[in-house]
Coordinates of C-alpha atoms and ligand atoms in Angstrom, one line a residue:
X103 CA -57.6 -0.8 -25.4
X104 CA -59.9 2.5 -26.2
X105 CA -59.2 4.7 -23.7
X106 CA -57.8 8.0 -25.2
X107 CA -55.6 9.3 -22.2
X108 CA -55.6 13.0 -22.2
X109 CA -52.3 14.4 -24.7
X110 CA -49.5 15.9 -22.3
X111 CA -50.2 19.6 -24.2
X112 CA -53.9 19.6 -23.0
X113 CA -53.0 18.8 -19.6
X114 CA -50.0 21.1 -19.4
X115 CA -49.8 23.8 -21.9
X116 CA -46.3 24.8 -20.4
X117 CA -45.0 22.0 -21.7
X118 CA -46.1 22.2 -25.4
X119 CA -42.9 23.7 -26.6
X120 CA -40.9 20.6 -25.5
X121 CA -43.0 18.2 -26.3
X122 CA -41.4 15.7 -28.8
X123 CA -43.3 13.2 -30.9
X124 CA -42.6 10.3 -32.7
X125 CA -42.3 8.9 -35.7
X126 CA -42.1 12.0 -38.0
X127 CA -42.7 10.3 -40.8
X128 CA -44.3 7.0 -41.6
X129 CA -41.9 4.2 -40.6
X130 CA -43.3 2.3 -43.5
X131 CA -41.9 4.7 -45.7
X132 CA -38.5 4.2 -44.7
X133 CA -36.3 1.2 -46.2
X134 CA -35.1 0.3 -42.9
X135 CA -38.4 -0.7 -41.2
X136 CA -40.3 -3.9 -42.6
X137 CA -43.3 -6.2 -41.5
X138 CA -43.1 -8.7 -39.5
X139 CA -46.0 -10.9 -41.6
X140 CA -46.6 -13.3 -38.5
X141 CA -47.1 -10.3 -36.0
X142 CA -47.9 -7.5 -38.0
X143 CA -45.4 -5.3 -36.4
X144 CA -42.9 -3.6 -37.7
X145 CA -39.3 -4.1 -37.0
X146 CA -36.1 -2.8 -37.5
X147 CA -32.4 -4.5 -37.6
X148 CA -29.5 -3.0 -35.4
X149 CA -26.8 -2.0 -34.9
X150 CA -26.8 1.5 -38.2
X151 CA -24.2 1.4 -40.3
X152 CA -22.0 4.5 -39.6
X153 CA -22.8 6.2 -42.7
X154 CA -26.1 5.9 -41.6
X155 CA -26.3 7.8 -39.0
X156 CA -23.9 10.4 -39.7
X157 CA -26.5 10.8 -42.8
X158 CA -29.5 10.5 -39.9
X159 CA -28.5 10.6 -36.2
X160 CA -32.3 11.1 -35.2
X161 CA -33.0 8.4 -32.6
X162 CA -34.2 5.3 -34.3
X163 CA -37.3 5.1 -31.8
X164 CA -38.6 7.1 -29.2
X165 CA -36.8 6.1 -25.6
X166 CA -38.6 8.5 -22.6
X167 CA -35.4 10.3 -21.9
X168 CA -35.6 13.0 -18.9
X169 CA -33.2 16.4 -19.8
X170 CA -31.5 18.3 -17.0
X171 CA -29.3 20.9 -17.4
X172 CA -25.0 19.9 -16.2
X173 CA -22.4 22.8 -14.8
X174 CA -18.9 21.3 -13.6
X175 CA -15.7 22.8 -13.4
X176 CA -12.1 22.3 -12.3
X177 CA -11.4 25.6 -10.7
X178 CA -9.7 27.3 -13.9
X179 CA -12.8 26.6 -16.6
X180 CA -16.5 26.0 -16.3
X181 CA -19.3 24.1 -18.4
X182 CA -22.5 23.9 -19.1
X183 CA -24.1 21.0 -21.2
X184 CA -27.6 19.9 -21.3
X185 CA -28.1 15.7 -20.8
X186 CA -30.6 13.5 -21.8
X187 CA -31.4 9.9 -19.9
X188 CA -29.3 10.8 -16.2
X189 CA -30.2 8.5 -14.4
X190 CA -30.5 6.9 -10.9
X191 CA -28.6 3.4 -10.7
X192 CA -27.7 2.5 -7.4
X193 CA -29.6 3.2 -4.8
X194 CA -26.7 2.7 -1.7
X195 CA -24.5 4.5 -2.3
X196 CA -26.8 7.1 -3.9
X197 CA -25.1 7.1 -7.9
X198 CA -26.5 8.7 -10.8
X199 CA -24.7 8.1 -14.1
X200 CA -24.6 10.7 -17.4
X201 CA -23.5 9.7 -20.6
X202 CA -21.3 12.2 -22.1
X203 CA -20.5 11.4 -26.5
X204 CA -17.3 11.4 -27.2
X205 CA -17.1 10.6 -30.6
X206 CA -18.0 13.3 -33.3
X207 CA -21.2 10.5 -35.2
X208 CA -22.7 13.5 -37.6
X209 CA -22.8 17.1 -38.4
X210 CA -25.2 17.7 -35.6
X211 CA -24.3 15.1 -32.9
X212 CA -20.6 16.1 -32.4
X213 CA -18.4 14.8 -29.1
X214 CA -18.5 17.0 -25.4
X215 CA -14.6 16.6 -25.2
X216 CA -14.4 19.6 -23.7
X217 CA -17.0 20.0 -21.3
X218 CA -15.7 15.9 -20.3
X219 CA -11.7 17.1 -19.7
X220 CA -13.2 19.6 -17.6
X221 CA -15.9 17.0 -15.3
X222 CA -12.6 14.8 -14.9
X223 CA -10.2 17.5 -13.6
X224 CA -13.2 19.2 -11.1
X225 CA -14.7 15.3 -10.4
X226 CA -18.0 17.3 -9.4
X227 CA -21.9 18.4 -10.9
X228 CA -24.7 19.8 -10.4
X229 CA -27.4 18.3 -12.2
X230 CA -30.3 20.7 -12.3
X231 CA -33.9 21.3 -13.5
X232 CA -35.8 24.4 -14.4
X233 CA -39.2 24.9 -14.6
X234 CA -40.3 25.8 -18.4
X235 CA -40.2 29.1 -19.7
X236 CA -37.6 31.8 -20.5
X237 CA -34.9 31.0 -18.4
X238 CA -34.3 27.4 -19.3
X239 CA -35.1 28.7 -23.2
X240 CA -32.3 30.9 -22.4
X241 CA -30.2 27.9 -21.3
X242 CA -30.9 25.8 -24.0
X243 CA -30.9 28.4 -26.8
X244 CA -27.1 29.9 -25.3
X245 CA -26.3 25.8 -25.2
X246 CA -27.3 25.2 -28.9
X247 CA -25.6 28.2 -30.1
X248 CA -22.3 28.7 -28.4
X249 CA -19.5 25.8 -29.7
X250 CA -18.6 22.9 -27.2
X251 CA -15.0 24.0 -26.8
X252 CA -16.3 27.6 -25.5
X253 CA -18.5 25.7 -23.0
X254 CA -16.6 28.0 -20.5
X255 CA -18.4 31.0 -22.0
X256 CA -21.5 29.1 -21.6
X257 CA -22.9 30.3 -18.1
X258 CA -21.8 33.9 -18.0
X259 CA -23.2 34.2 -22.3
X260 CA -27.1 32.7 -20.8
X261 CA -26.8 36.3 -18.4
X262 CA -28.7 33.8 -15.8
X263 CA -28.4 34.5 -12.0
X264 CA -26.0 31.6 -10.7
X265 CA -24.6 30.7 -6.7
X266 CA -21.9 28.4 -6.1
X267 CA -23.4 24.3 -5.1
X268 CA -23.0 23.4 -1.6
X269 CA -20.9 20.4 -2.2
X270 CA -18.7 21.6 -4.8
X271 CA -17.8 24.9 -6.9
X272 CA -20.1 24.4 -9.7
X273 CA -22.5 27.1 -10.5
X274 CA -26.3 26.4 -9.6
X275 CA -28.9 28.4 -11.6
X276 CA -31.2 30.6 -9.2
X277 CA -33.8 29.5 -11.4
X278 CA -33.6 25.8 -10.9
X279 CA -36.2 24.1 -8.5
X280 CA -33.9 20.9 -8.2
X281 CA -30.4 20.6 -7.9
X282 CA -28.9 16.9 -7.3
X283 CA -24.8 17.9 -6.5
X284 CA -22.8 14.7 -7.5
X285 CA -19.2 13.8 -7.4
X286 CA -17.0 11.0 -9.6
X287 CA -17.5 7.9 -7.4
X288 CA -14.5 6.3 -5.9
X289 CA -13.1 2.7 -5.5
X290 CA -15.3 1.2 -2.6
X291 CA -17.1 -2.5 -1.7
X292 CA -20.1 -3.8 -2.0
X293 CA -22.3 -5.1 1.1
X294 CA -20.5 -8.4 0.6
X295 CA -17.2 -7.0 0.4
X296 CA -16.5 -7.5 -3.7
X297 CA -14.7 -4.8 -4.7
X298 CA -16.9 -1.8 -7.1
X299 CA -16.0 1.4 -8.8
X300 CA -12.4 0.5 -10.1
X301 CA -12.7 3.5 -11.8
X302 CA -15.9 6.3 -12.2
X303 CA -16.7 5.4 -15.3
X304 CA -17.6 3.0 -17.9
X305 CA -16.4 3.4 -21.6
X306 CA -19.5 1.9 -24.3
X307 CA -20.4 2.5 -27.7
X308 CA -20.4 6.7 -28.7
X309 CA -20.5 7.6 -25.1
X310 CA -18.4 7.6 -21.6
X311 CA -20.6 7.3 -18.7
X312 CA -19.9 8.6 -15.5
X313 CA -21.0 7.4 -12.3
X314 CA -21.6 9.9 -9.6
X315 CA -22.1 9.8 -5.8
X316 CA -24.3 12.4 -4.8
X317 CA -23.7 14.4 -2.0
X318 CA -26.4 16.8 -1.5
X319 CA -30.2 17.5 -3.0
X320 CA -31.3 20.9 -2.7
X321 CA -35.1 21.1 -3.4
X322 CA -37.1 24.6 -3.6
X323 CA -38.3 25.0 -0.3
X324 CA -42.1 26.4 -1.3
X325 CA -42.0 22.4 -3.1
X326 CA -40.5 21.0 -0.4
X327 CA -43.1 22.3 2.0
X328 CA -45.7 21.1 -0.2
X329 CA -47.0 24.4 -1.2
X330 CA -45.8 23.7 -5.0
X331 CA -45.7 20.3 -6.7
X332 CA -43.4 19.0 -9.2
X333 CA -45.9 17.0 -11.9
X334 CA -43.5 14.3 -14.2
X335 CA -45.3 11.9 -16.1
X336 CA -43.0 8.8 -16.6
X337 CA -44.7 7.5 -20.4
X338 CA -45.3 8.7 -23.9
X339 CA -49.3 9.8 -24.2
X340 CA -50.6 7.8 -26.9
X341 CA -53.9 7.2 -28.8
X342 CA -53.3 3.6 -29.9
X343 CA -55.8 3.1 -33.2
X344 CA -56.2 -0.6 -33.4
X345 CA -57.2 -3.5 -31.1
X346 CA -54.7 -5.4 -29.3
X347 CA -55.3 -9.1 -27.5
X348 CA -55.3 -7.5 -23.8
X349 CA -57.3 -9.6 -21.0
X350 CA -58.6 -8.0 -18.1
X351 CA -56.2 -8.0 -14.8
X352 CA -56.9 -11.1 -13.3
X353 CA -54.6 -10.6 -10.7
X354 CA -53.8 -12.6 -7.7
X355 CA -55.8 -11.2 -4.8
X356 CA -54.5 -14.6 -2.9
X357 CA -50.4 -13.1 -3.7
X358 CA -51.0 -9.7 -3.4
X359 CA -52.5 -10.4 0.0
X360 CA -48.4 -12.1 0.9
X361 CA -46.8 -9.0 -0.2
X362 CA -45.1 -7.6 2.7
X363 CA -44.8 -4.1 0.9
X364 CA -46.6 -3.0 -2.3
X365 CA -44.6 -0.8 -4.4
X366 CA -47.3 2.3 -5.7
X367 CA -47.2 3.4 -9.5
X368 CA -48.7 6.3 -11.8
X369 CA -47.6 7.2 -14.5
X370 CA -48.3 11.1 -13.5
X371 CA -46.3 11.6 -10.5
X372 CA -46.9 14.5 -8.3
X373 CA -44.4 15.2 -5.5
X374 CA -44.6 15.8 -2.9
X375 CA -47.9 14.1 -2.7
X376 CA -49.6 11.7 -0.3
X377 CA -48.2 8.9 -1.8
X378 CA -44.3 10.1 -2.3
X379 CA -41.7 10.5 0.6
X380 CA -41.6 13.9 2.4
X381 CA -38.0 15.5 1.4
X382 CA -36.3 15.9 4.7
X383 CA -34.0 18.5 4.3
X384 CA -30.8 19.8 6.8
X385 CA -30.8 23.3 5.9
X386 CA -32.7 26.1 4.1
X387 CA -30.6 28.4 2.5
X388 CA -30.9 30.6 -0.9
X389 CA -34.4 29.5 -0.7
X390 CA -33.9 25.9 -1.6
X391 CA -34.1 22.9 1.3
X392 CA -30.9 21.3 1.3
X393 CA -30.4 17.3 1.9
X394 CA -26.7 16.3 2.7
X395 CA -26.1 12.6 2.1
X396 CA -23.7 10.4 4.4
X397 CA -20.4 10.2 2.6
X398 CA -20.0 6.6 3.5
X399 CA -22.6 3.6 2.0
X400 CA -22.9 1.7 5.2
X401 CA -24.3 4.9 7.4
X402 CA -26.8 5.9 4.3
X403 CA -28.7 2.2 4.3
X404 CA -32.1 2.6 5.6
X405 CA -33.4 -0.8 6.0
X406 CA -37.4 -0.1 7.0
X407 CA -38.8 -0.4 3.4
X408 CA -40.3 3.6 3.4
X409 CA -37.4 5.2 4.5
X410 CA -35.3 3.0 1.8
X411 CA -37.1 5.0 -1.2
X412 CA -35.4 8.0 -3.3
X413 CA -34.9 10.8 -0.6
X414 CA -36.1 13.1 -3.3
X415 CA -37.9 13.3 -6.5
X416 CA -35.7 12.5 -10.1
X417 CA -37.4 12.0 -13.6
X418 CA -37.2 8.7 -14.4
X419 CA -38.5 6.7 -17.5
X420 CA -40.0 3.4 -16.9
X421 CA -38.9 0.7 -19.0
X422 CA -40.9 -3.0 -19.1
X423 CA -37.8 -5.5 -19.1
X424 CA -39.0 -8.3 -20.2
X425 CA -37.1 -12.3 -20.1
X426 CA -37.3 -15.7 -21.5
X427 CA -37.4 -17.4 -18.0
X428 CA -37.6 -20.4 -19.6
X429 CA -39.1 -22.0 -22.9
X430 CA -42.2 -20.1 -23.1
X431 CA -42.3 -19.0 -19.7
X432 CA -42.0 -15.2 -20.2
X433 CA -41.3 -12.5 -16.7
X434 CA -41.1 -9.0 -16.7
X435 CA -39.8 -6.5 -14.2
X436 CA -40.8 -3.1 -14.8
X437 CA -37.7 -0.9 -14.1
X438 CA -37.3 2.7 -13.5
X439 CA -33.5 2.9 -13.6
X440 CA -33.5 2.1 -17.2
X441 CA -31.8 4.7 -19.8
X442 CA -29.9 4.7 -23.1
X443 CA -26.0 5.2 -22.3
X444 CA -25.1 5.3 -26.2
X445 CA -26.7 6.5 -29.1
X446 CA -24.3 4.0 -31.4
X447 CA -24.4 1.5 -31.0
X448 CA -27.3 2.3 -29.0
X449 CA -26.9 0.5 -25.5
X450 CA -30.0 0.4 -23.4
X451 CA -29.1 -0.1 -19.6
X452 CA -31.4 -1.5 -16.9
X453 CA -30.2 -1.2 -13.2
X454 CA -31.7 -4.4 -11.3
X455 CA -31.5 -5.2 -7.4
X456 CA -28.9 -7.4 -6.6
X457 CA -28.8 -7.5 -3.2
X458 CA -31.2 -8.1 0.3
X459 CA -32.0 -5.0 2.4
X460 CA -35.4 -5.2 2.9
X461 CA -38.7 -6.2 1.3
X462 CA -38.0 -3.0 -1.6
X463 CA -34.5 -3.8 -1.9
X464 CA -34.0 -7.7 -2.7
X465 CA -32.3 -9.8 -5.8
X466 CA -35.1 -9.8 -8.5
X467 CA -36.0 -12.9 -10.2
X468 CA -34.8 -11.2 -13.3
X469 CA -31.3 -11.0 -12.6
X470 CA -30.5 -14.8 -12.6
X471 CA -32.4 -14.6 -15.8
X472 CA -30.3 -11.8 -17.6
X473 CA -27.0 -13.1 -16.2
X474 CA -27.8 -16.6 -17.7
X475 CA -29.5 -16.1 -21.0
X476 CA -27.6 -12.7 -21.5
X477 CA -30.6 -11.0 -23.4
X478 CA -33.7 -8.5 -22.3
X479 CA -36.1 -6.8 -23.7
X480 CA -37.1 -3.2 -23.2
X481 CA -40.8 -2.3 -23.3
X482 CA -41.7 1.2 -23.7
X483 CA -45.5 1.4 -21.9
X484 CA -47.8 4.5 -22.8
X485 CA -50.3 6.5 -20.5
X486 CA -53.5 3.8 -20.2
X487 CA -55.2 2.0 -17.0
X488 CA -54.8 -1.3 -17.7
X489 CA -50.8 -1.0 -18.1
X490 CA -50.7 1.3 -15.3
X491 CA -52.0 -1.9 -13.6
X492 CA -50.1 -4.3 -14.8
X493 CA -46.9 -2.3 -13.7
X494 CA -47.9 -2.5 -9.9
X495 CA -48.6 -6.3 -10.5
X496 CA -45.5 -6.9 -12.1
X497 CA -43.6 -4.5 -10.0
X498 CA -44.5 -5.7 -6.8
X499 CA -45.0 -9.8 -7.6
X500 CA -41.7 -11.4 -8.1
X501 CA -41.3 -14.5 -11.0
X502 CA -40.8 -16.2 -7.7
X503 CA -44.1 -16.0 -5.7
X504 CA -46.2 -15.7 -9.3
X505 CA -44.7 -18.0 -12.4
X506 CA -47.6 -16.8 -14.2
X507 CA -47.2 -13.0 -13.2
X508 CA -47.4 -11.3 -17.1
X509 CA -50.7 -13.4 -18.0
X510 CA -52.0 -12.5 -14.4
X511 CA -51.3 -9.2 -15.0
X512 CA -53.2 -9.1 -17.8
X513 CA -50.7 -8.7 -20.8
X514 CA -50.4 -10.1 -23.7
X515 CA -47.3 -11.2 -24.8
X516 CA -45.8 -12.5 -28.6
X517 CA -43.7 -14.9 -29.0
X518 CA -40.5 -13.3 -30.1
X519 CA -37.4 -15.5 -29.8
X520 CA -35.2 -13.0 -28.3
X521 CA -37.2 -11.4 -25.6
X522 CA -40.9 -11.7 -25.0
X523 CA -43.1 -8.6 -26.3
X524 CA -45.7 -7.5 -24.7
X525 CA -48.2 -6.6 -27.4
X526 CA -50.2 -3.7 -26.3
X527 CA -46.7 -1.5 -26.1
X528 CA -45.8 1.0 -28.9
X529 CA -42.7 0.6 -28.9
X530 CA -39.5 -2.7 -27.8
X531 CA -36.0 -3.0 -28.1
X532 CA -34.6 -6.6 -28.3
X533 CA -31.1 -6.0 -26.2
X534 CA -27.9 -8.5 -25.9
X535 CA -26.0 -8.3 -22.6
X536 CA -22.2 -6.8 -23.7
X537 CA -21.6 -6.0 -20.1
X538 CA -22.7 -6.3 -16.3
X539 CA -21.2 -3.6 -13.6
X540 CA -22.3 -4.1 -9.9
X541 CA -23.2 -0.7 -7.9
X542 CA -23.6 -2.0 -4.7
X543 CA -27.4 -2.6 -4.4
X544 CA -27.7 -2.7 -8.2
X545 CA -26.2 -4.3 -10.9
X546 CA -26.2 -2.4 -14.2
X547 CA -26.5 -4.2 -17.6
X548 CA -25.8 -2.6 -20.5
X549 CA -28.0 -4.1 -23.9
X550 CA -26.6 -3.2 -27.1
X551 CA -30.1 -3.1 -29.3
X552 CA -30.4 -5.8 -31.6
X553 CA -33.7 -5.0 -33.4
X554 CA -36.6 -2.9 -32.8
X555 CA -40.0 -3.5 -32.8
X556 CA -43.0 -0.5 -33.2
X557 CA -46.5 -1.5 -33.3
X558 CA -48.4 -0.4 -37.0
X559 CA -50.2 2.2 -35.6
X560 CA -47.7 4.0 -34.2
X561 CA -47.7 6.8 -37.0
X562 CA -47.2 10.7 -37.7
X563 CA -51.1 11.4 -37.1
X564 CA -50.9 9.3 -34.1
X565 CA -47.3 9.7 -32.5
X566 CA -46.4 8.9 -29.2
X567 CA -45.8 11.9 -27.4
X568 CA -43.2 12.9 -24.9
X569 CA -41.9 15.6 -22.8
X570 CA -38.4 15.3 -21.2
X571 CA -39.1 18.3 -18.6
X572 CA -41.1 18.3 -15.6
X573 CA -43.6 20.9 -14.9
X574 CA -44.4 23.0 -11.7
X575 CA -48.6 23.0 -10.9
X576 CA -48.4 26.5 -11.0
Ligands
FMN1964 C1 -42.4 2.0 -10.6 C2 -41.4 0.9 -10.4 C3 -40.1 1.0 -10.6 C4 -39.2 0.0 -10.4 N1 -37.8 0.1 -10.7 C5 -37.0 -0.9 -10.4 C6 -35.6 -0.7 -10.7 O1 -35.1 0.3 -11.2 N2 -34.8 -1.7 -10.4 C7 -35.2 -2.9 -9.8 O2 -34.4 -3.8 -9.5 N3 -36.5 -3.0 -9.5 C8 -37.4 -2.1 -9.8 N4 -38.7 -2.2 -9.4 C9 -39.2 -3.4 -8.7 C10 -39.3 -4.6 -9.6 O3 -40.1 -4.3 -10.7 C11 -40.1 -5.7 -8.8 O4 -39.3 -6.1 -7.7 C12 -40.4 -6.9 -9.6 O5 -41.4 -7.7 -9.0 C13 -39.2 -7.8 -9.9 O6 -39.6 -8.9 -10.6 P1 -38.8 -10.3 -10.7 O7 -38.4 -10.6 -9.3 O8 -39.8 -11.3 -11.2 O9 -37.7 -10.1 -11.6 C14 -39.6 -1.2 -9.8 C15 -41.0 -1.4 -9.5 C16 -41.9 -0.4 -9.8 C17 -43.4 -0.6 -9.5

């Protein structure tokens, strides 16, 4: 466990304003971290008291949040919010959710009433990205200064050049490079006719979540062409400074070799690349390629396994969701479509396949496993070979065909009675299942945090290391 992957501000100096590190300060300093003498690590109990974190609403450990930038409106007002962890969690129909707070937690961390009345009346966003530089700064300095209940103000105050989205009247910033349009979903059935979506949102903890079908992708045609490339890396850089029990990937040559489709992982994603879908668009206009998406499910379901991916690029984290399959028979299913919908109680979500479309799209071993025992874990990985590779066995090499996939892929994992940890990762959150919402292909499952667990050398001289924005490669 040597390797020292390159830090995300040497590779990308645009990014170095963004990045954010973790911890600030040394987590045995603070009363509320403590060794755990069989393991060494250190761990934390949860749920904060309130007082706690209106005295400290910094986020107990670092999760790999993506930030986009939200405009809605209903006609009369506008807004303009920025949002950390939307994410993709259904993949037919196409939904992203945001979590909006709506409780007022600290000084700092105050509700988006507003900005919320407003998404409700309209039903519509535009979820967009901008590269780094002045005119996000803009954004996000005009966002930080101007009070929630003038988010109206907000657009017209950041002097930025703005068009109306395809799909809806929100404003689009000229200067974003991806724009995902997205509307409240609406009552509908699943593939085997259950009913989903009773209403477009789901009430947990701090925060409302919305869930939103999106209608269009507008991508900046010099990127969609290929001429410009979108670089997102998915994990925390880390230098890790002690030695952890990691084997080399054994592997299963005889399982892989069975696999009717192999998933492909990096944790630095360049799209478009070789290795990522092409973006077919409908239209070019404004300068942006334009995808429209089929309003109903049933006429967006691709079955052949390629054509089944995203249609487009969206920052996601990767989170390692880890099970007790059975007494000490540990799984794990990595999982992009894993975010943090609350920040108190904090509620980790992880969107796993729950129905059969193809090879990609298929009920993971995992979900039995949740439903029954009603606990996860939630591995946070860092930049480094050997878990890059033990991602693409795990993600591609269901409990099913491998019982022994996490030692074959060449992890390590401790004996934790809640959820197996995987020992070479920085950073775990022990979750409890409080509720399960089906999405049509996915099924979402929210984990309030019980306890969290951070590796020793995770420390202010050697944080991990995080950027929430994308980067263009020039
Ligand atoms: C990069 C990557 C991201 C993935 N994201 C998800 C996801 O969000 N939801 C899901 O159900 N499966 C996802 N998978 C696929 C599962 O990890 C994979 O099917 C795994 O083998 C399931 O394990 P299990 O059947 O043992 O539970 C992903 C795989 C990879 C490689």
């Amino acid at each position: 466990m040597n390797e020292k992957p390159l830090k995300l501000k040497d590779l990308r100096q645009n990014l170095a304003p963004y990045l954010y590190v973790w911890p600030k300060s040394p987590l045995t300093s603070s009363p509320v971290w403590r060794e755990d003498p069989e393991s060494r690590m250190l761990v934390r109990d949860m749920p904060e008291e309130d007082a706690a974190v209106a005295a400290d609403d910094q986020w107990p450990a670092l999760f790999p949040f993506p930030s986009s930038l939200v405009t809605t409106t209903d006609g009369e007002r506008t807004g303009l919010e920025i949002n950390v962890g939307a994410s993709i969690v259904n993949r037919f129909p196409y939904v992203i959710s945001l979590s909006l707070c709506k409780q007022n937690l600290s000084e700092r961390y105050q509700n988006t009433r507003t900005f919320m009345e407003i998404l409700e009346r309209g039903g519509a966003v535009s979820i967009q990205l901008l590269p780094p530089g002045a005119e996000l700064d803009r954004a996000l300095q005009v966002i930080q200064s101007t009070p929630e209940t003038e988010t109206s103000n907000r657009i017209a105050q950041t002097g930025l050049a703005v068009r109306q989205a395809k799909t809806n009247p929100s404003a689009v910033f000229q200067a974003a490079y991806l724009v995902f349009e997205a509307r409240l979903v609406k009552p509908g059935k699943d593939f085997s006719g259950h009913p989903i979506y009773p209403q477009p949102w789901v009430d947990a903890g701090s925060h409302r979540t919305y869930l939103l079908e999106i209608n269009a992708i507008q991508l900046r045609q010099d990127i969609a062409i290929g001429k410009n490339q979108i670089l997102w890396r998915n994990s925390p850089g880390w230098h890790p400074n002690l030695e952890w029990e990691q084997t080399v990937f054994p592997g299963n040559d005889a399982i892989m070799k069975k696999l009717a489709y192999n998933k492909i992982y990096t944790p630095d994603y360049v799209f478009p690349s070789a290795n990522t879908i092409a973006f077919e668009s409908d239209a070019v206009e404004d300068g942006m390629a334009i995808k429209y998406l089929a309003p109903l499910p049933e006429d967006q379901v691709e079955v052949d396994n390629d054509r089944a991916r995203w249609p487009s690029f969206f920052p996601s984290p990767m989170g390692l969701i880890t099970t007790w399959v059975a007494d000490g028979v540990p799984n794990l299913m990595p999982c992009g479509s894993t975010t943090i919908i609350s920040r108190h109680p904090m509620i980790v979500v992880c969107c796993v396949a729950s129905s059969a479309i193809n090879e990609r799209y298929t009920a993971r071993a995992t979900l039995e496993v949740i439903r029954r025992t009603k606990r996860f874990g939630c591995g946070i990985p860092f930049v480094h070979n050997a878990i890059t590779t033990a991602i693409k066995y795990t993600g591609n090499v269901s409990h099913g065909l491998d019982p022994e996939k996490v030692k074959n892929s060449g992890l390590v994992v401790m004996s934790n009675e809640w959820s197996p940890i995987l020992r070479a990762l920085p950073v775990h959150f022990d979750c409890e299942v409080i509720d399960e919402t089906p999405l049509g292909t996915h099924s979402m499952f929210m984990g309030e945090v019980r306890k969290i667990w951070a590796r020793p050398d995770v420390t202010p001289e050697d944080p991990l290391e995080w950027s929430p924005w994308a980067d263009l490669a020039f």
